[in-house]
Amino acid sequence: MTRRIILFFGAPGSGKGTQSAWLSTQLGIASLSTGEMLRNQAKQDTPEGRRLKEILANGSLVSDSTVCEVVAARLSRGVPKSGLILDGFPRTLAQAKCLDDLVGKLGLDEPLVLHLDAEPQRLIERLTARRQCPTCRTIYNLRSLPSRGGLQCEMDGTDLVQRDDDKEAVIRRRFTEFESSCGPVIEHYRDRDYYRIPCAGRPDEIASQLLRVVVGESRQVAA
Ligand code: AMP
């Protein structure tokens, strides 16, 4: 393993959170979700916290400058030798360019981009069934990945909740945002270490595919 950043890219509901958390455990690489970081900031009872809360509840994207600042601050605190997983960043071309600058400045390896690609209709069904534990943040799905504790988290028994932005109208807006910003990001990475992973299968099948890509890539980098 190297000081490399693994990027999870994909539409809302494509499984970035679930798969990045799984890969993080399998490989012992820390994983950071910009969505989680922003949701935490939005809990603060400050003008900035309230502004973020409104943007998140609307399903819009947070400004490039805010997200880049959050990511730059985190990466500047140090990237472990094993690397780092970034879930949900970059989402726009400006963010991808900002990450290029950071990678250069911090002397990191070229990022590995994992694009989870799935049909929008499947994703809408998946998102409306998504539930999360507010205590340990574990993600479940009422249909495809239910908790063994029913409507409670199987880890700690907390009642599962639905994210505000997982309501259908908001989901549709999040898709529109993604559709309009994803093309230039894909173009930016297409000729680099970029892998498009079709997400039609079961979560465990997708996970094995991701692991094969990441382990295969690490061997190439080490060779
Ligand atoms: P996620 O948890 O990745 O689905 O992100 C939830 C929400 O956080 C998104 O709908 C955006 O409002 C915001 N967000 C997360 N990551 C980014 C990003 N890289 N750029 C802009 N907004 C983001």
mmCIF file of C-alpha atoms in Angstrom, residues 41-130:
data_model
loop_
_atom_site.group_PDB
_atom_site.id
_atom_site.type_symbol
_atom_site.label_atom_id
_atom_site.label_comp_id
_atom_site.label_asym_id
_atom_site.label_seq_id
_atom_site.Cartn_x
_atom_site.Cartn_y
_atom_site.Cartn_z
ATOM 1 C CA GLN A 41 -20.892 20.703 10.571
ATOM 2 C CA ALA A 42 -24.579 21.306 9.850
ATOM 3 C CA LYS A 43 -25.449 20.232 13.420
ATOM 4 C CA GLN A 44 -23.701 23.306 14.808
ATOM 5 C CA ASP A 45 -26.041 26.049 15.917
ATOM 6 C CA THR A 46 -24.149 28.784 14.049
ATOM 7 C CA PRO A 47 -25.065 30.799 10.912
ATOM 8 C CA GLU A 48 -22.737 28.562 8.874
ATOM 9 C CA GLY A 49 -24.221 25.390 10.430
ATOM 10 C CA ARG A 50 -27.771 26.548 9.671
ATOM 11 C CA ARG A 51 -26.814 27.506 6.092
ATOM 12 C CA LEU A 52 -25.312 24.054 5.500
ATOM 13 C CA LYS A 53 -28.328 22.323 7.030
ATOM 14 C CA GLU A 54 -30.606 24.064 4.553
ATOM 15 C CA ILE A 55 -28.420 23.171 1.547
ATOM 16 C CA LEU A 56 -28.226 19.512 2.608
ATOM 17 C CA ALA A 57 -31.969 19.271 3.228
ATOM 18 C CA ASN A 58 -32.590 20.705 -0.289
ATOM 19 C CA GLY A 59 -30.352 18.137 -1.958
ATOM 20 C CA SER A 60 -28.154 20.843 -3.522
ATOM 21 C CA LEU A 61 -24.388 20.703 -3.659
ATOM 22 C CA VAL A 62 -22.388 22.635 -1.085
ATOM 23 C CA SER A 63 -20.097 25.247 -2.691
ATOM 24 C CA ASP A 64 -16.771 24.048 -4.085
ATOM 25 C CA SER A 65 -14.849 26.459 -1.858
ATOM 26 C CA THR A 66 -16.495 25.147 1.348
ATOM 27 C CA VAL A 67 -15.972 21.461 0.477
ATOM 28 C CA CYS A 68 -12.409 22.000 -0.773
ATOM 29 C CA GLU A 69 -11.569 23.835 2.437
ATOM 30 C CA VAL A 70 -12.896 20.946 4.550
ATOM 31 C CA VAL A 71 -10.963 18.350 2.525
ATOM 32 C CA ALA A 72 -7.751 20.427 2.368
ATOM 33 C CA ALA A 73 -7.832 20.918 6.145
ATOM 34 C CA ARG A 74 -8.227 17.166 6.695
ATOM 35 C CA LEU A 75 -5.544 16.079 4.193
ATOM 36 C CA SER A 76 -3.098 18.673 5.485
ATOM 37 C CA ARG A 77 -3.313 17.050 8.931
ATOM 38 C CA GLY A 78 -1.627 14.034 7.331
ATOM 39 C CA VAL A 79 -2.393 11.111 5.059
ATOM 40 C CA PRO A 80 -1.460 7.753 6.592
ATOM 41 C CA LYS A 81 1.071 5.494 4.835
ATOM 42 C CA SER A 82 -1.746 3.098 3.974
ATOM 43 C CA GLY A 83 -3.560 5.905 2.129
ATOM 44 C CA LEU A 84 -7.054 7.288 2.572
ATOM 45 C CA ILE A 85 -10.489 6.654 1.112
ATOM 46 C CA LEU A 86 -12.546 9.694 0.126
ATOM 47 C CA ASP A 87 -16.253 9.004 -0.272
ATOM 48 C CA GLY A 88 -18.188 11.651 -2.219
ATOM 49 C CA PHE A 89 -15.320 13.921 -3.251
ATOM 50 C CA PRO A 90 -14.651 15.308 -5.826
ATOM 51 C CA ARG A 91 -18.133 15.866 -7.252
ATOM 52 C CA THR A 92 -17.315 18.739 -9.634
ATOM 53 C CA LEU A 93 -14.465 19.559 -12.001
ATOM 54 C CA ALA A 94 -13.361 22.440 -9.747
ATOM 55 C CA GLN A 95 -13.104 20.007 -6.822
ATOM 56 C CA ALA A 96 -11.140 17.503 -8.953
ATOM 57 C CA LYS A 97 -8.659 20.264 -9.851
ATOM 58 C CA CYS A 98 -8.416 21.309 -6.214
ATOM 59 C CA LEU A 99 -7.619 17.683 -5.314
ATOM 60 C CA ASP A 100 -4.923 17.549 -8.028
ATOM 61 C CA ASP A 101 -3.281 20.583 -6.408
ATOM 62 C CA LEU A 102 -3.464 19.008 -2.951
ATOM 63 C CA VAL A 103 -2.052 15.688 -4.187
ATOM 64 C CA GLY A 104 0.872 17.543 -5.794
ATOM 65 C CA LYS A 105 1.480 19.752 -2.757
ATOM 66 C CA LEU A 106 1.381 16.844 -0.297
ATOM 67 C CA GLY A 107 3.449 14.504 -2.515
ATOM 68 C CA LEU A 108 0.749 11.816 -2.670
ATOM 69 C CA ASP A 109 0.387 9.154 -5.345
ATOM 70 C CA GLU A 110 -2.045 9.584 -8.205
ATOM 71 C CA PRO A 111 -5.592 8.843 -6.902
ATOM 72 C CA LEU A 112 -7.424 5.653 -7.784
ATOM 73 C CA VAL A 113 -10.968 6.483 -8.920
ATOM 74 C CA LEU A 114 -13.763 3.961 -8.360
ATOM 75 C CA HIS A 115 -16.919 5.003 -10.165
ATOM 76 C CA LEU A 116 -19.976 3.081 -8.955
ATOM 77 C CA ASP A 117 -22.307 3.134 -11.929
ATOM 78 C CA ALA A 118 -26.002 2.235 -11.614
ATOM 79 C CA GLU A 119 -29.402 2.852 -13.211
ATOM 80 C CA PRO A 120 -31.179 5.939 -11.741
ATOM 81 C CA GLN A 121 -34.515 4.108 -11.194
ATOM 82 C CA ARG A 122 -32.797 1.389 -9.129
ATOM 83 C CA LEU A 123 -31.057 4.083 -7.117
ATOM 84 C CA ILE A 124 -34.291 5.906 -6.300
ATOM 85 C CA GLU A 125 -35.767 2.632 -4.995
ATOM 86 C CA ARG A 126 -32.623 1.975 -3.019
ATOM 87 C CA LEU A 127 -32.445 5.449 -1.489
ATOM 88 C CA THR A 128 -36.055 5.555 -0.306
ATOM 89 C CA ALA A 129 -35.361 2.271 1.560
ATOM 90 C CA ARG A 130 -32.066 3.474 3.083
#
